[in-house]
Coordinates of C-alpha atoms and ligand atoms in Angstrom, one line a residue:
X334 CA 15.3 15.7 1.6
X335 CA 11.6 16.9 2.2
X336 CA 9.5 15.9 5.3
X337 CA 5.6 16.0 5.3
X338 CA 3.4 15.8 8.5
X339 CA 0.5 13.9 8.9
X340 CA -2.0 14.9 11.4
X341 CA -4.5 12.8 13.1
X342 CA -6.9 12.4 15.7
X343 CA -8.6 15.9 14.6
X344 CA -5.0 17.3 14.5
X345 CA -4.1 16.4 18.1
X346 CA -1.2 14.3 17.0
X347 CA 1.4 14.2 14.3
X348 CA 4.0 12.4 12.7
X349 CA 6.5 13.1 10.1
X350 CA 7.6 11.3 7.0
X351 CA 11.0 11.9 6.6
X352 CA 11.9 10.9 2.5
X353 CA 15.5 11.3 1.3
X354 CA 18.0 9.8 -1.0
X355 CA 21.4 9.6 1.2
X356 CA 23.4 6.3 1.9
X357 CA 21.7 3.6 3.0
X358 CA 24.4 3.3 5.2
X359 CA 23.4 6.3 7.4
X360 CA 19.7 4.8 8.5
X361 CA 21.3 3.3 11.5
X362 CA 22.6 6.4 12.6
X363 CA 19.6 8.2 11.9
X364 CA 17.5 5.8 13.8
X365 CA 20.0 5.9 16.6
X366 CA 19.0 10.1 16.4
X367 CA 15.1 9.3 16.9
X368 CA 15.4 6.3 19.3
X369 CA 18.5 7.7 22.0
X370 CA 19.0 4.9 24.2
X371 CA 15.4 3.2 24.2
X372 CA 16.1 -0.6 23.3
X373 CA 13.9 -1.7 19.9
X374 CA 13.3 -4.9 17.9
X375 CA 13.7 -4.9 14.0
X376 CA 11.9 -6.7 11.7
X377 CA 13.6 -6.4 8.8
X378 CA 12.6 -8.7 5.0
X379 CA 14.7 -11.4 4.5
X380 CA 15.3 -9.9 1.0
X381 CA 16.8 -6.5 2.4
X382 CA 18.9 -8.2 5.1
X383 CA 20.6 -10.2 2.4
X384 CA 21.0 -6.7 0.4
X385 CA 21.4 -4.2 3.5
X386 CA 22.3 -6.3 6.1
X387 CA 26.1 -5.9 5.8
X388 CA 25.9 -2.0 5.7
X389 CA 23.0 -1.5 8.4
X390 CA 25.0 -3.2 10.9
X391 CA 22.3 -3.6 13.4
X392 CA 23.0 -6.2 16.4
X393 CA 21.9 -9.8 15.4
X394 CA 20.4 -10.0 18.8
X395 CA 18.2 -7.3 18.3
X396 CA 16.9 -8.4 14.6
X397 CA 13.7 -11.0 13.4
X398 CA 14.3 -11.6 9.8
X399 CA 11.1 -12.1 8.4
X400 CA 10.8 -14.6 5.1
X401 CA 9.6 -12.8 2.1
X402 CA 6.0 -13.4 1.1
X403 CA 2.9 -12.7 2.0
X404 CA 1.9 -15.9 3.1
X405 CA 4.5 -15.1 5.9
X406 CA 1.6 -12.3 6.8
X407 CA 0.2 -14.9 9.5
X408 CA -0.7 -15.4 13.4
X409 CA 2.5 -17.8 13.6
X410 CA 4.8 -15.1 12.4
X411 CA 3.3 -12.4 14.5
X412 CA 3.6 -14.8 17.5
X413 CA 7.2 -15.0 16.7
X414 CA 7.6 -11.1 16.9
X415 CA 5.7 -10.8 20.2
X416 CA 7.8 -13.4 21.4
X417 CA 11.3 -11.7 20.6
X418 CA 10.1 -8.6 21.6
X419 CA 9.3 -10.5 25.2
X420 CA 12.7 -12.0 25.2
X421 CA 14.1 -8.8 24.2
X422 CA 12.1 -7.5 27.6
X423 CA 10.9 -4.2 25.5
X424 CA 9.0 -2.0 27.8
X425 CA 6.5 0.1 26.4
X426 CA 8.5 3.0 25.8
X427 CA 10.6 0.9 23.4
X428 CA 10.7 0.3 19.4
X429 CA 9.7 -1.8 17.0
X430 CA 11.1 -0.6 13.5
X431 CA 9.9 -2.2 10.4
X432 CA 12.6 -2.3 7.5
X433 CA 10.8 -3.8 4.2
X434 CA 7.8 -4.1 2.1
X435 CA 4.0 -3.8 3.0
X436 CA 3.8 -7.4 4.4
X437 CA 7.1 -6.6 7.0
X438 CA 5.2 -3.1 7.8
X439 CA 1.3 -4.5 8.1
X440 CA 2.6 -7.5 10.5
X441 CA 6.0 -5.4 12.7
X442 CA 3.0 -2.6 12.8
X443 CA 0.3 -5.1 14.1
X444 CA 2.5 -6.1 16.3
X445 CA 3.9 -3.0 17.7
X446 CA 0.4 -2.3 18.2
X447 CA -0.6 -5.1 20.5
X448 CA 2.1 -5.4 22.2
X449 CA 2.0 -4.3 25.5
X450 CA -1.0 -2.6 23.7
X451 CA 1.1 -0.6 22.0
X452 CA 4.4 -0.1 21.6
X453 CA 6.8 2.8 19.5
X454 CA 6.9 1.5 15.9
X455 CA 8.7 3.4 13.1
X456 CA 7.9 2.8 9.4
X457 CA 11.3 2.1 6.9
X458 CA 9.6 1.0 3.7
X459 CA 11.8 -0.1 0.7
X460 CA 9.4 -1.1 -1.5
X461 CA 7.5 1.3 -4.1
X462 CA 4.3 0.4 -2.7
X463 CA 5.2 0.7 0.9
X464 CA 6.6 4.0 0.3
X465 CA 3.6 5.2 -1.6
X466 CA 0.7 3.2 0.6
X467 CA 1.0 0.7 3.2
X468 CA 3.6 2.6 5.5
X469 CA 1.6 5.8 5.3
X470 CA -1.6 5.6 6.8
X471 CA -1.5 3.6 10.2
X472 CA -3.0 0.0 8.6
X473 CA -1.3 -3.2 9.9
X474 CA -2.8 -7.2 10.0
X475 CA -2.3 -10.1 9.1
X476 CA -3.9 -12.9 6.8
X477 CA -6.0 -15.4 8.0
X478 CA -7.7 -18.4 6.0
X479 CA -10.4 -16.6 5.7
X480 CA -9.3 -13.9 3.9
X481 CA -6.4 -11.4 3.8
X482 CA -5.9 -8.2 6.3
X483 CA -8.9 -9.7 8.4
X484 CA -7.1 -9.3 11.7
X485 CA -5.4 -5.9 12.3
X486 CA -5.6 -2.0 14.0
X487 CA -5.3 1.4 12.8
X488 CA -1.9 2.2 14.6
X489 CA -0.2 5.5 13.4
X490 CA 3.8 4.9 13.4
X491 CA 5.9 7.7 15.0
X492 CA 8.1 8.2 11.9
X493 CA 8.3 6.5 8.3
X494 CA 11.4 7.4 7.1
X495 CA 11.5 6.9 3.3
X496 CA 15.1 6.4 1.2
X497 CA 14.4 6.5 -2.0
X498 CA 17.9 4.5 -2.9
X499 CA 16.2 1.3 -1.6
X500 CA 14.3 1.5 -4.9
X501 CA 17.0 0.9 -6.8
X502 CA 17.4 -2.1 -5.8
X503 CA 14.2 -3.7 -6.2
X504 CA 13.1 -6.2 -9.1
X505 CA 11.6 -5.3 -11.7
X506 CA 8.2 -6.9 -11.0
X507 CA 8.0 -5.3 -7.1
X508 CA 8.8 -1.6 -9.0
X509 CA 6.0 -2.3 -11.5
X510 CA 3.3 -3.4 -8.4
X511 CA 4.6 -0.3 -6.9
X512 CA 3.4 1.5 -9.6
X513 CA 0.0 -0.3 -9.4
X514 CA -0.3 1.8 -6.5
X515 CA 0.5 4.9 -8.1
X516 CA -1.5 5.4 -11.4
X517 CA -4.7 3.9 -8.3
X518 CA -3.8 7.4 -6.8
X519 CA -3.9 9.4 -10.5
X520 CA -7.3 8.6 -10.9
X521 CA -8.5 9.3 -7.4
X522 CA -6.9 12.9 -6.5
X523 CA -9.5 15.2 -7.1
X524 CA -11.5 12.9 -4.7
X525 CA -8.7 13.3 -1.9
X526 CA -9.6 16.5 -1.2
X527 CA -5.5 18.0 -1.5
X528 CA -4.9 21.2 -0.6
X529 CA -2.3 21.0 -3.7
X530 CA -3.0 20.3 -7.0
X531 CA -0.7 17.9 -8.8
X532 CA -2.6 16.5 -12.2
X533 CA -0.9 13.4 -11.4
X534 CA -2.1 12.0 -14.6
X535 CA -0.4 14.2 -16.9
X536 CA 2.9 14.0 -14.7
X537 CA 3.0 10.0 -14.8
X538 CA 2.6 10.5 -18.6
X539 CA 4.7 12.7 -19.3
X540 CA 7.5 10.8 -17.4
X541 CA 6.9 7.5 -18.0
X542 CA 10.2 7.1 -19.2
X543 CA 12.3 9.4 -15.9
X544 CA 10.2 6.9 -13.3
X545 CA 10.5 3.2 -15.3
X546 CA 14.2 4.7 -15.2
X547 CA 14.0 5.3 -11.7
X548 CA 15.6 8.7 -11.6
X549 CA 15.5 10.0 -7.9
X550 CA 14.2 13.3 -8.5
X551 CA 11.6 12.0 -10.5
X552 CA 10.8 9.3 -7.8
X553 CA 11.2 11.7 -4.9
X554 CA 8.4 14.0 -6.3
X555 CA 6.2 11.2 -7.7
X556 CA 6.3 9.8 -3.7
X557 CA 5.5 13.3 -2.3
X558 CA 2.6 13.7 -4.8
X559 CA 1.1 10.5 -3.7
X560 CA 1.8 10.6 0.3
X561 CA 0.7 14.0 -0.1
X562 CA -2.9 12.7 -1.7
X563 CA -2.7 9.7 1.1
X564 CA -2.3 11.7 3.9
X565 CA -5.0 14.3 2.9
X566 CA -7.2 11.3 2.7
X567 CA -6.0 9.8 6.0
X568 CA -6.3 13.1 8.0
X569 CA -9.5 13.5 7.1
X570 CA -11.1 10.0 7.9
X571 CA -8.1 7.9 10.0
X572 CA -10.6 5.0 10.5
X573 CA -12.4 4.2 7.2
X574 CA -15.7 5.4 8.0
X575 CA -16.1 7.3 4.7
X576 CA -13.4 9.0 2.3
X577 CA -10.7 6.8 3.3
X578 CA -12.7 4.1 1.1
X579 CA -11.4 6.1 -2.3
X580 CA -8.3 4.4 -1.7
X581 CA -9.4 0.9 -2.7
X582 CA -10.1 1.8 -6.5
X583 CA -9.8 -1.0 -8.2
X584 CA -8.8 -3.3 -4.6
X585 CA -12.4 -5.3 -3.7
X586 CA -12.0 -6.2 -8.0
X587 CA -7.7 -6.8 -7.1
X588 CA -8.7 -8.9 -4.0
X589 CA -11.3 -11.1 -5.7
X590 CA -8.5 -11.9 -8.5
X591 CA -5.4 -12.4 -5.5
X592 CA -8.2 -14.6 -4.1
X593 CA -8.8 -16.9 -7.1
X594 CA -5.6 -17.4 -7.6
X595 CA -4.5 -18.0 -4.5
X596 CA -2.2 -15.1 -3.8
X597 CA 0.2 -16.6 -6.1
X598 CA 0.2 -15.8 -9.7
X599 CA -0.1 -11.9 -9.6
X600 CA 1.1 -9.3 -7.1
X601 CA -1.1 -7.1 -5.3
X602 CA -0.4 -4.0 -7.7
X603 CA -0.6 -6.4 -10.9
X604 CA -4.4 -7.1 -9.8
X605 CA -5.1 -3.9 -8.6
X606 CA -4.4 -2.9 -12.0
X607 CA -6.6 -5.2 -13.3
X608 CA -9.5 -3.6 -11.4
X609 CA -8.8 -0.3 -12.2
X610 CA -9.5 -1.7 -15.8
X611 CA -13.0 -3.3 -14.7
X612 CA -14.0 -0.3 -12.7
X613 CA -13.3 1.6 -16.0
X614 CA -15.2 -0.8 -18.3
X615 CA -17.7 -0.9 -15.3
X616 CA -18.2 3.1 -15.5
X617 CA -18.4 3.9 -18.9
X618 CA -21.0 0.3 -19.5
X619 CA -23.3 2.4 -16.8
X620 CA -22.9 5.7 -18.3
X621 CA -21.1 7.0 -15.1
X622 CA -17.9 8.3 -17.5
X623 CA -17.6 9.1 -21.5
X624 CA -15.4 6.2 -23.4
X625 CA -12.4 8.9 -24.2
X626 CA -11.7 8.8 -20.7
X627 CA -11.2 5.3 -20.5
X628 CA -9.5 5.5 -23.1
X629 CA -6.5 8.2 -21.3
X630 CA -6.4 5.3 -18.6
X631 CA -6.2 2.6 -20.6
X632 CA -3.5 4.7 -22.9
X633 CA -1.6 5.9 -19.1
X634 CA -1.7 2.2 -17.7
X635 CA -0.1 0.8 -21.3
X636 CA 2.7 3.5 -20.6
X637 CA 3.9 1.4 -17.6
X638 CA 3.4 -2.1 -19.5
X639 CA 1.9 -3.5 -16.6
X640 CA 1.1 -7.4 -17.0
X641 CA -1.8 -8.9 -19.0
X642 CA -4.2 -10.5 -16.6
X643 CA -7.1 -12.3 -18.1
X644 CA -10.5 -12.0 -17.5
X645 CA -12.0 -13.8 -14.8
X646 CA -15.6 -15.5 -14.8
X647 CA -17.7 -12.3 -13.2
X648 CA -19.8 -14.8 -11.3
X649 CA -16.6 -16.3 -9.5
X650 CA -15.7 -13.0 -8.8
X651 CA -18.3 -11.1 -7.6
X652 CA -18.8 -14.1 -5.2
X653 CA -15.6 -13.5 -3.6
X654 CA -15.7 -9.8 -3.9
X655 CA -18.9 -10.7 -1.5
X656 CA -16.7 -12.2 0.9
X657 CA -14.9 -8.3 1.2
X658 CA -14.5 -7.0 4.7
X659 CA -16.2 -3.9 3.2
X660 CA -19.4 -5.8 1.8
X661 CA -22.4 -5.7 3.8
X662 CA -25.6 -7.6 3.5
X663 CA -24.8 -9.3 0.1
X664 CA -23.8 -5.8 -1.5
X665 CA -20.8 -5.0 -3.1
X666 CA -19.0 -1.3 -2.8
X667 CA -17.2 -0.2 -5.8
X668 CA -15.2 2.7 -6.0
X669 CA -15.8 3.9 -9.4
X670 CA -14.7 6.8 -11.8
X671 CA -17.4 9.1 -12.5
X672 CA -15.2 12.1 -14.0
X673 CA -11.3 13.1 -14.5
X674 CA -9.3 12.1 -11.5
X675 CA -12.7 11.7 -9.8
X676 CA -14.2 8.7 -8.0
X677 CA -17.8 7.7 -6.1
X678 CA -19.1 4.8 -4.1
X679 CA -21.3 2.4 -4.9
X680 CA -22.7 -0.3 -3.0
X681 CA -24.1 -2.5 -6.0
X682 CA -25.7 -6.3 -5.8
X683 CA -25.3 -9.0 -8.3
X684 CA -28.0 -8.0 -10.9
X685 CA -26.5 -4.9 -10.9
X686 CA -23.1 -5.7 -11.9
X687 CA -24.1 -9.1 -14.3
X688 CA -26.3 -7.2 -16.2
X689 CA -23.4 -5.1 -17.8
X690 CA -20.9 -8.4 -18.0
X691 CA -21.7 -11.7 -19.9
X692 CA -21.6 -14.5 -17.7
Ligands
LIG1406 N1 -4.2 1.0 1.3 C1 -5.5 1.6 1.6 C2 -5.5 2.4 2.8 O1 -4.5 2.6 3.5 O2 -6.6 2.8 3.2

């Protein structure tokens, strides 16, 4: 078991992320530790309570089972939470605890942080992504038609506590976006400004075979390197206004393709994949990194045999990527690669980016 602390708010408050490998069967106990007596509302992934259900034993009363998907990220599901919360009669002092993947964290943790505006949430990813991203870092929403994560808050959990067994369980497909995730973070770390140096790229090629094998140990230290990297990023700019931006390589790209194909065909990690590979092609085409070193991503990503997207018309892209909550008067910003485990901004327009890709 290892815990790591995140602070925030200039270091005026903290929170710990608790990651272990135990049995699943003890989280209820260990909640029961951090809660006492306070009465709390789970919202637990329809795909965990049919796997965890049995064993977490938590009073049906007390649970909303959330369907799996993220077109269940919406404003009717996150009425339906407020609205068992109310019949629940949680005070503010109470709990919401989120057991599942990033779409069960980013709507239990919008939520918790409008009701009674704001109410005790605690973080229980079980996915690889969650673990790794979405849990850490105090970002909840929901979708709208207009776009995903348009409505939302920056609201810090009180714990996440992380079990790395939960892993074992999950498909094949929802380890692999997981990993999406992960290899994002490999080529960003010298940009997060760690204390603690990790060449994350050497250790998720070296071990390819330890993590597609999901070995605990390996998994345990492959989620404290990346939390680690997330949290330095997050202490240091909570709110987006700067650094925090590093951590959309390869997303406004992986949005624009989740977009076009209408949140369907690929996961989230699958197209944020695919935008590390454009922001790569992107770099070296403006002279921003040599070819070799597209070549070592290209090489790390094949390790993990993520899957083939196509290319996508750039002029149907960079449309949509102009619809991005982080696009400002018709610009685009790229987070791109500019040296080994290094990234910049760029806020780019059309020209810029169609004179580099045939349309
Ligand atoms: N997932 C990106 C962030 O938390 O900023």
């Amino acid at each position: 078991m290892f815990e790591l602390l995140v602070k925030i708010s200039g270091g005026e408050s903290y929170y710990p992320i608790v990651v272990k490998n135990n049995p699943i069967e003890n989280l209820r106990e260990e909640i029961f530790e951090i809660i006492g007596k306070k009465n709390y509302l789970v919202v637990i992934s329809e795909k965990v309570f049919k796997l965890y259900g049995k064993i977490l034993r938590f009073p049906k009363n007390n649970l909303f089972i959330l369907k799996d998907g993220e077109k269940e990220k919406n404003f009717k599901t996150y009425k339906k939470i407020l609205e068992k919360a109310l019949k629940l009669r949680l005070t503010r002092s109470d709990c919401i605890i989120a057991v599942g993947g990033g779409v069960c964290g980013d709507i239990a943790g919008f939520a918790a942080s409008t009701y009674m505006r704001g109410i005790n949430l605690i973080q229980i990813p079980t996915t690889l992504l969650a673990c790794v991203d979405s849990s850490v870092g105090g970002k909840t929403g929901i979708d709208t038609a207009f776009g995903k994560n348009l409505v939302g808050s920056f609201y810090q959990p009180s714990v996440v506590l992380i079990n790395t067994n939960f892993l074992k369980t999950l498909d094949e497909r929802q380890f692999k976006t997981g990993m999406g995730e992960v290899v994002k973070y490999a080529f960003i770390e010298k940009s997060c400004k760690c204390e603690e140096e990790f060449n994350l790229i050497n250790f998720l090629s070296l071990n390819s075979d330890r993590i597609l094998a999901r070995e605990n140990d390996v998994l345990k230290e492959l989620i404290r390197m990346c939390i680690s990297l997330k949290i330095s990023v997050v202490e240091k700019d909570e709110k987006e206004g700067g650094l925090r931006k590093i951590l959309n390589f390869g997303h406004t790209y992986a949005h624009a393709v989740e977009n076009l194909t209408k949140y369907e065909k690929y996961t989230h990690g699958e197209a944020v994949v695919k935008g590390i590979e454009f922001a790569f092609e992107f770099a070296q085409k403006r002279g921003l990194i040599v070819e070799s070193y597209k070549f070592i991503a290209y090489d790390l990503m094949r390790k993990y045999n993520f899957k083939n997207i196509p290319n996508f018309d750039i002029k149907k892209i960079v449309n949509v990527m102009k619809l991005d909550k982080k696009a400002e008067a018709d610009s685009i910003v790229f987070i791109l690669p500019v040296e080994c485990a290094e990234v910049q901004e760029y806020r780019l327009f059309d020209e810029d980016v169609f004179k580099y890709f045939d349309k």
